[in-house]
Every structure is written in structure tokens, then in C-alpha cells.
Amino acid sequence: MKKFAMIGAAGYIAPRHMKAIKDTGNTLVAAMDKNDSVGVIDSYFPEADFFVEYERFDRHIDLLKRKGTDIDYVSIASPNYLHDSHIRFALRHGAHAICEKPLVLNPHNIDALKIVQDETGKQVYNILQLRLHPSIIELKEHVAAEVAKNPNKVFDVDLTYLTSRGHWYFTSWKGDDNKSGGIATNIGVHFYDMLGWVFGDLVKNEAHLKQADASAGYLEFKHAKVRWFLSVNYNYIPEQIKASGQRTYRSITVDGKEIEFSGGFTDLHTVSYQHILKGEGFSLDEARKSIEIVSQIRKQDTVNNKSDVHPFVAKVIR
């Protein structure tokens, strides 16, 4: 049984980490979050110590170690801009780090973390759950087979992801680009990771739309041309989806064929943990490509490229 600590226990994604720790037969020893709305812990690890102050949490982990109780892993589900610091905390306390997406906000953060990783001998793992989704694995195998027949094959891909959020979103850290990285980073990074994993190295990166509630652009990989659109605005969801009572719309088409991957998301954290515990987790180097993509999107100006623009952009720019 491995001993876990957790930083960021009150957020949306934290229960998936708690469930994964429990499902893999391990235990949560201590958790920290500045917010104390963490009753969900009782459903998994009611005996876990809990702290709202980072300094007290730090001291507690240090005291445990001095008493002979080492923490094996620290699960990190804190705000994006704090990931880098919290990963360092894990490594320097002698634990491996399991971090939510995005791993960090900038590629240079990965370079610095590799130094700390080498110094401590502990590993950093990123949750890149789409790589473990059966439909995406099937897509990767299909692409590999087609490329084997035609090395110059380039697929046409449309990525659309709308996940409605209320006014709270823009008041929280998620609405602050300096803390979340913006829409493309906060809700798009694991899609970009998946695209690079399936279709190869990035060739071109254009931003067509950059607003607080929506972002769009064009990515060209070695084997794919991708038009993408992301938003948290309910108004952009197709009417037929609204009529069904849904507030989320997720679609990936490859050469006009829809890739169905709606189900199974809630279980992929457990699968991710199973891989990590077997020493097969996704490393710093594997996270780099998607971090480079979102960093470029964040820093570049938008361009007017009508030939490669996602059709949903017309919903925003009329």
C-alpha cells in the first residue's frame, strides 16, 4: 500500500484522484486546500489529515518523514499556475508527483523541473487520460495503419469542445489568464496532447480567436490539419444539444467521420494511476509537446485565415 498526499482537494477534479488512490488499493495520508469545502474526502479517506495552510501542511509532511512515514506520491490538483511549485514540493519531500493537466504553463518550467527530478531521483507524472481512452487508442492505430500505406497521408480533423460554465468561472482563478493560461490551456491542453500523440510533430500553429470565453485556431501536424474551437459559453452549443438538456458538446471528426469518445472519462484517472504505479506513467518529456502548443497560442496574435477557420467561429464573429 502506497501512501499519498494531495494538494488541491476542493476542486472539481480532486474526487477523481481520491477515487483512483482508493481503487488502486492505496491510502491518502494528508491533503491540503485553502478552501475547506472538502467533505468529499469522507467518501474515500475520512482518516486523512487536512490542512488549509500550505505552511502547516509542509510541516506535517516533514514531521511524518522524521517519524518514519514516507509519502510515496503527491497528487496535485491545484490551480494551474501553482503546479510547478507543488511538483517541486513533492520531489523535495522525497515523493513522486502526479499532476493534473496542464503540467505547467510554459516549456521552460519543464526544463527546470527536469533538473529537480534528476537531483531528487523522483519522477513527475502528468495525467494525460485521453491517451488511455479506448476510442483514441483505436484512432491512433488506424492512423498508424493508414500512414504505413501512405507515408504522406494527411487527415482533415475538426475538434470542437464546448463545456458550459457559469459566471463563477470568470471570478475564479480559471478566468484569470495569468493563473489558468486561458481557455486553450485550461480546457484544451489534453486535446492538443492527444492530437500530437496520434498525428505526429507540430508543423504550424495559428490562433484565429482569443476571447475570455472562447478560443479557436488551426494546428497542422505531420499527418493532420486540425481546425479547433473551444468555449465555456452555453450560447455556442448546437440547438439540438441544448434541446436534449446537455450543457457540454464534444466532437472530433477525422476525414468527416465522428470519433465517439464521450464515455469513460470518469474512470480514466484510475487507469492513469494503475499505469503510474506500474512505472508506465507519462513523463515530463511526453507533456512537453502540448505545453509548447498552448504557450504558442497564448503568446501569438490572431490571424485572419478564412480557409482554415473552424465553422463555429462564425457563431462568435458575425
Short mmCIF file of C-alpha atoms in Angstrom, two decimals:
data_model
loop_
_atom_site.label_atom_id
_atom_site.label_comp_id
_atom_site.label_asym_id
_atom_site.label_seq_id
_atom_site.Cartn_x
_atom_site.Cartn_y
_atom_site.Cartn_z
CA MET A 1 0.00 0.00 0.00
CA LYS A 2 1.45 3.32 -1.11
CA LYS A 3 0.99 6.50 0.92
CA PHE A 4 -0.34 9.57 -0.89
CA ALA A 5 -0.68 13.24 -0.02
CA MET A 6 -2.83 15.62 -2.06
CA ILE A 7 -2.59 19.32 -2.84
CA GLY A 8 -5.85 20.75 -4.15
CA ALA A 9 -8.63 18.72 -2.55
CA ALA A 10 -11.61 21.05 -3.01
CA GLY A 11 -11.75 21.35 -6.79
CA TYR A 12 -13.80 19.67 -9.48
CA ILE A 13 -11.19 17.08 -10.42
CA ALA A 14 -9.93 16.15 -6.93
CA PRO A 15 -12.52 13.39 -6.31
CA ARG A 16 -11.27 11.52 -9.38
CA HIS A 17 -7.81 11.44 -7.82
CA MET A 18 -9.19 10.31 -4.47
CA LYS A 19 -11.15 7.55 -6.19
CA ALA A 20 -8.08 6.48 -8.15
CA ILE A 21 -5.99 6.27 -4.97
CA LYS A 22 -8.68 4.13 -3.31
CA ASP A 23 -9.38 1.98 -6.38
CA THR A 24 -5.70 1.09 -6.67
CA GLY A 25 -5.58 -0.08 -3.05
CA ASN A 26 -3.60 2.81 -1.62
CA THR A 27 -4.22 5.42 1.08
CA LEU A 28 -4.42 9.19 1.37
CA VAL A 29 -2.49 10.31 4.44
CA ALA A 30 -2.89 14.08 4.21
CA ALA A 31 -4.49 16.72 1.99
CA MET A 32 -4.29 20.48 1.65
CA ASP A 33 -6.53 23.13 0.13
CA LYS A 34 -7.04 26.75 1.11
CA ASN A 35 -10.77 26.10 0.76
CA ASP A 36 -12.33 23.87 3.39
CA SER A 37 -15.30 22.53 1.36
CA VAL A 38 -13.76 19.08 1.20
CA GLY A 39 -16.43 16.83 2.68
CA VAL A 40 -15.91 14.56 -0.33
CA ILE A 41 -12.83 13.21 1.46
CA ASP A 42 -15.18 11.36 3.83
CA SER A 43 -16.33 9.21 0.92
CA TYR A 44 -12.80 7.96 0.38
CA PHE A 45 -10.36 8.67 3.23
CA PRO A 46 -12.09 10.07 6.34
CA GLU A 47 -8.94 9.48 8.41
CA ALA A 48 -6.77 11.70 6.21
CA ASP A 49 -5.34 14.78 7.92
CA PHE A 50 -6.43 18.02 6.29
CA PHE A 51 -4.87 21.48 6.19
CA VAL A 52 -5.93 24.84 4.80
CA GLU A 53 -2.49 26.41 5.23
CA TYR A 54 0.37 25.32 2.99
CA GLU A 55 2.92 26.01 5.72
CA ARG A 56 1.22 23.69 8.23
CA PHE A 57 0.85 21.02 5.55
CA ASP A 58 4.55 21.32 4.72
CA ARG A 59 5.48 20.94 8.39
CA HIS A 60 3.16 17.94 8.78
CA ILE A 61 4.69 16.09 5.82
CA ASP A 62 8.16 16.82 7.19
CA LEU A 63 7.21 15.53 10.67
CA LEU A 64 5.75 12.35 9.17
CA LYS A 65 9.01 11.72 7.35
CA ARG A 66 11.07 12.27 10.51
CA LYS A 67 8.86 9.74 12.31
CA GLY A 68 9.45 7.16 9.59
CA THR A 69 6.30 7.65 7.50
CA ASP A 70 7.41 8.49 3.98
CA ILE A 71 4.99 9.83 1.41
CA ASP A 72 5.34 7.86 -1.83
CA TYR A 73 3.28 10.13 -4.10
CA VAL A 74 1.82 13.63 -4.02
CA SER A 75 -1.26 14.11 -6.19
CA ILE A 76 -1.57 17.68 -7.44
CA ALA A 77 -4.96 19.11 -8.45
CA SER A 78 -4.31 22.74 -7.55
CA PRO A 79 -4.74 25.81 -9.82
CA ASN A 80 -2.60 25.61 -12.95
CA TYR A 81 -0.15 28.37 -12.06
CA LEU A 82 0.78 26.58 -8.81
CA HIS A 83 1.59 23.21 -10.38
CA ASP A 84 5.27 23.98 -10.84
CA SER A 85 5.73 24.90 -7.18
CA HIS A 86 3.70 21.96 -5.89
CA ILE A 87 5.59 19.49 -8.08
CA ARG A 88 8.83 20.80 -6.58
CA PHE A 89 7.32 20.35 -3.11
CA ALA A 90 6.63 16.69 -3.87
CA LEU A 91 10.06 15.94 -5.27
CA ARG A 92 11.93 17.69 -2.47
CA HIS A 93 9.93 15.75 0.12
CA GLY A 94 11.06 12.51 -1.49
CA ALA A 95 7.81 11.71 -3.29
CA HIS A 96 6.87 11.19 -6.90
CA ALA A 97 4.47 13.83 -8.28
CA ILE A 98 1.22 13.03 -10.11
CA CYS A 99 -0.04 16.27 -11.62
CA GLU A 100 -3.23 17.29 -13.40
CA LYS A 101 -3.15 18.96 -16.79
CA PRO A 102 -1.67 21.29 -17.74
CA LEU A 103 1.52 20.07 -16.12
CA VAL A 104 2.92 23.63 -16.19
CA LEU A 105 2.18 26.79 -18.15
CA ASN A 106 5.47 27.19 -20.04
CA PRO A 107 8.05 24.89 -21.66
CA HIS A 108 10.90 26.41 -19.64
CA ASN A 109 9.18 25.18 -16.48
CA ILE A 110 9.61 21.64 -17.76
CA ASP A 111 13.34 22.21 -18.26
CA ALA A 112 13.70 23.44 -14.68
CA LEU A 113 11.67 20.54 -13.28
CA LYS A 114 13.90 18.04 -15.06
CA ILE A 115 16.81 19.39 -13.05
CA VAL A 116 14.96 18.92 -9.76
CA GLN A 117 13.81 15.49 -10.90
CA ASP A 118 17.43 14.48 -11.56
CA GLU A 119 18.58 15.94 -8.23
CA THR A 120 15.98 14.07 -6.19
CA GLY A 121 15.67 10.83 -8.15
CA LYS A 122 11.87 11.15 -8.06
CA GLN A 123 9.58 11.23 -11.08
CA VAL A 124 6.96 13.65 -12.37
CA TYR A 125 3.89 12.12 -13.98
CA ASN A 126 1.21 14.02 -15.92
CA ILE A 127 -2.43 12.95 -16.20
CA LEU A 128 -2.90 12.63 -19.97
CA GLN A 129 -6.00 10.50 -19.78
CA LEU A 130 -7.06 10.74 -23.43
CA ARG A 131 -4.06 8.58 -24.37
CA LEU A 132 -5.72 5.81 -22.39
CA HIS A 133 -9.21 6.17 -23.88
CA PRO A 134 -10.10 3.09 -25.98
CA SER A 135 -11.53 5.19 -28.83
CA ILE A 136 -8.39 7.33 -29.03
CA ILE A 137 -6.13 4.28 -28.90
CA GLU A 138 -8.18 2.83 -31.76
CA LEU A 139 -7.81 6.11 -33.68
CA LYS A 140 -4.03 6.07 -33.19
CA GLU A 141 -3.85 2.52 -34.51
CA HIS A 142 -5.99 3.47 -37.52
CA VAL A 143 -3.79 6.49 -38.30
CA ALA A 144 -0.62 4.39 -37.98
CA ALA A 145 -2.03 1.80 -40.39
CA GLU A 146 -3.01 4.45 -42.95
CA VAL A 147 0.37 6.17 -42.69
CA ALA A 148 2.11 2.82 -43.15
CA LYS A 149 0.30 2.52 -46.50
CA ASN A 150 0.85 6.18 -47.44
CA PRO A 151 3.64 7.99 -45.53
CA ASN A 152 2.39 11.34 -46.87
CA LYS A 153 -1.18 10.85 -45.63
CA VAL A 154 -2.68 13.97 -44.01
CA PHE A 155 -6.06 13.75 -42.26
CA ASP A 156 -8.60 16.57 -42.01
CA VAL A 157 -9.67 16.98 -38.38
CA ASP A 158 -12.25 19.18 -36.67
CA LEU A 159 -12.06 19.43 -32.89
CA THR A 160 -14.98 21.07 -31.08
CA TYR A 161 -15.27 21.19 -27.30
CA LEU A 162 -17.87 23.31 -25.50
CA THR A 163 -18.26 22.87 -21.76
CA SER A 164 -20.65 25.44 -20.32
CA ARG A 165 -19.59 27.38 -17.24
CA GLY A 166 -21.49 29.94 -15.20
CA HIS A 167 -20.42 33.40 -14.07
CA TRP A 168 -18.37 31.86 -11.24
CA TYR A 169 -15.82 30.66 -13.80
CA PHE A 170 -14.64 34.18 -14.62
CA THR A 171 -14.49 35.20 -10.96
CA SER A 172 -12.37 32.18 -10.05
CA TRP A 173 -8.70 31.66 -10.89
CA LYS A 174 -9.83 29.91 -14.09
CA GLY A 175 -10.96 33.23 -15.52
CA ASP A 176 -7.53 34.79 -14.95
CA ASP A 177 -5.24 34.02 -17.89
CA ASN A 178 -2.16 34.54 -15.72
CA LYS A 179 -3.33 31.74 -13.43
CA SER A 180 -5.10 29.33 -15.78
CA GLY A 181 -3.37 30.09 -19.07
CA GLY A 182 -6.70 30.94 -20.68
CA ILE A 183 -9.33 28.78 -22.39
CA ALA A 184 -6.93 26.98 -24.73
CA THR A 185 -4.65 25.98 -21.88
CA ASN A 186 -7.25 25.24 -19.25
CA ILE A 187 -9.67 23.07 -21.23
CA GLY A 188 -7.75 22.35 -24.42
CA VAL A 189 -4.32 21.10 -23.39
CA HIS A 190 -5.19 17.39 -23.16
CA PHE A 191 -6.80 17.55 -26.62
CA TYR A 192 -3.63 19.06 -28.08
CA ASP A 193 -1.62 16.34 -26.35
CA MET A 194 -3.86 13.70 -27.88
CA LEU A 195 -3.57 15.24 -31.36
CA GLY A 196 0.22 15.29 -31.21
CA TRP A 197 0.30 11.74 -29.86
CA VAL A 198 -1.88 10.48 -32.72
CA PHE A 199 -0.79 12.64 -35.65
CA GLY A 200 2.88 13.42 -35.04
CA ASP A 201 5.01 16.53 -34.74
CA LEU A 202 3.58 20.04 -34.96
CA VAL A 203 4.17 21.88 -38.24
CA LYS A 204 2.01 25.02 -37.90
CA ASN A 205 0.09 26.82 -35.15
CA GLU A 206 -2.34 29.69 -35.82
CA ALA A 207 -4.75 31.44 -33.48
CA HIS A 208 -7.97 32.68 -35.07
CA LEU A 209 -9.99 33.64 -31.99
CA LYS A 210 -8.88 34.56 -28.47
CA GLN A 211 -11.64 35.71 -26.13
CA ALA A 212 -12.30 35.17 -22.45
CA ASP A 213 -14.99 32.57 -23.13
CA ALA A 214 -13.90 31.12 -26.48
CA SER A 215 -10.78 30.31 -28.43
CA ALA A 216 -10.16 28.87 -31.89
CA GLY A 217 -7.37 28.21 -34.32
CA TYR A 218 -5.58 25.92 -36.70
CA LEU A 219 -2.96 23.29 -35.95
CA GLU A 220 -1.07 21.38 -38.57
CA PHE A 221 0.68 18.19 -37.56
CA LYS A 222 2.78 15.85 -39.71
CA HIS A 223 -0.32 13.81 -40.50
CA ALA A 224 -3.26 16.11 -39.78
CA LYS A 225 -4.75 19.53 -40.46
CA VAL A 226 -6.82 20.49 -37.44
CA ARG A 227 -9.44 23.22 -37.08
CA TRP A 228 -10.28 23.64 -33.39
CA PHE A 229 -12.84 25.55 -31.34
CA LEU A 230 -13.14 25.65 -27.54
CA SER A 231 -15.63 27.54 -25.38
CA VAL A 232 -17.29 27.75 -21.99
CA ASN A 233 -20.20 29.78 -23.39
CA TYR A 234 -23.51 27.89 -23.38
CA ASN A 235 -24.84 30.02 -26.26
CA TYR A 236 -22.44 28.39 -28.73
CA ILE A 237 -23.72 24.87 -28.09
CA PRO A 238 -25.76 23.50 -31.05
CA GLU A 239 -29.51 23.82 -30.60
CA GLN A 240 -30.14 20.08 -30.84
CA ILE A 241 -27.72 19.51 -27.96
CA LYS A 242 -29.41 22.19 -25.86
CA ALA A 243 -32.80 20.61 -26.59
CA SER A 244 -31.58 17.34 -25.06
CA GLY A 245 -30.74 19.15 -21.82
CA GLN A 246 -26.98 18.82 -22.19
CA ARG A 247 -24.57 21.63 -21.37
CA THR A 248 -21.50 20.03 -22.94
CA TYR A 249 -20.70 19.30 -26.57
CA ARG A 250 -17.62 17.30 -27.52
CA SER A 251 -16.83 16.34 -31.12
CA ILE A 252 -13.83 15.14 -33.09
CA THR A 253 -14.20 14.30 -36.76
CA VAL A 254 -11.42 12.71 -38.80
CA ASP A 255 -11.92 12.90 -42.56
CA GLY A 256 -15.60 13.57 -41.85
CA LYS A 257 -16.06 10.57 -39.54
CA GLU A 258 -17.11 11.24 -35.95
CA ILE A 259 -14.87 9.74 -33.27
CA GLU A 260 -17.05 8.76 -30.31
CA PHE A 261 -15.23 9.25 -27.02
CA SER A 262 -17.87 10.73 -24.74
CA GLY A 263 -17.98 7.85 -22.27
CA GLY A 264 -15.37 6.54 -19.89
CA PHE A 265 -13.80 9.83 -18.82
CA THR A 266 -14.51 9.42 -15.11
CA ASP A 267 -12.66 6.09 -14.97
CA LEU A 268 -9.53 7.16 -16.83
CA HIS A 269 -7.87 8.63 -13.74
CA THR A 270 -7.92 5.21 -12.12
CA VAL A 271 -6.41 3.72 -15.27
CA SER A 272 -3.80 6.50 -15.23
CA TYR A 273 -2.88 5.67 -11.64
CA GLN A 274 -2.61 1.97 -12.48
CA HIS A 275 -0.11 2.81 -15.22
CA ILE A 276 1.87 5.14 -12.95
CA LEU A 277 2.09 2.58 -10.15
CA LYS A 278 3.49 0.11 -12.68
CA GLY A 279 6.12 2.66 -13.72
CA GLU A 280 4.38 3.41 -17.01
CA GLY A 281 3.13 6.94 -16.39
CA PHE A 282 3.50 9.87 -18.78
CA SER A 283 6.68 11.82 -18.13
CA LEU A 284 7.88 15.41 -18.39
CA ASP A 285 9.12 14.85 -21.92
CA GLU A 286 5.75 13.44 -23.00
CA ALA A 287 3.96 16.51 -21.64
CA ARG A 288 6.23 18.94 -23.47
CA LYS A 289 4.55 18.98 -26.90
CA SER A 290 1.15 20.09 -25.58
CA ILE A 291 2.73 22.72 -23.30
CA GLU A 292 4.62 24.16 -26.27
CA ILE A 293 1.38 24.34 -28.25
CA VAL A 294 -0.61 26.19 -25.58
CA SER A 295 2.29 28.51 -24.85
CA GLN A 296 2.47 29.46 -28.54
CA ILE A 297 -1.29 30.02 -28.71
CA ARG A 298 -1.14 32.27 -25.66
CA LYS A 299 1.70 34.42 -26.98
CA GLN A 300 0.76 34.85 -30.64
CA ASP A 301 -1.59 37.34 -32.23
CA THR A 302 -4.70 36.15 -34.03
CA VAL A 303 -4.67 35.93 -37.82
CA ASN A 304 -7.47 36.10 -40.36
CA ASN A 305 -7.25 32.83 -42.28
CA LYS A 306 -10.63 32.06 -43.79
CA SER A 307 -9.54 28.85 -45.48
CA ASP A 308 -8.61 27.04 -42.26
CA VAL A 309 -11.06 28.58 -39.78
CA HIS A 310 -13.35 26.39 -37.69
CA PRO A 311 -17.03 26.88 -38.70
CA PHE A 312 -18.06 27.68 -35.08
CA VAL A 313 -16.02 30.88 -35.20
CA ALA A 314 -18.91 32.36 -37.18
CA LYS A 315 -21.04 31.99 -34.04
CA VAL A 316 -18.73 34.45 -32.28
CA ILE A 317 -17.59 36.79 -35.07
CA ARG A 318 -20.62 37.79 -37.12
#
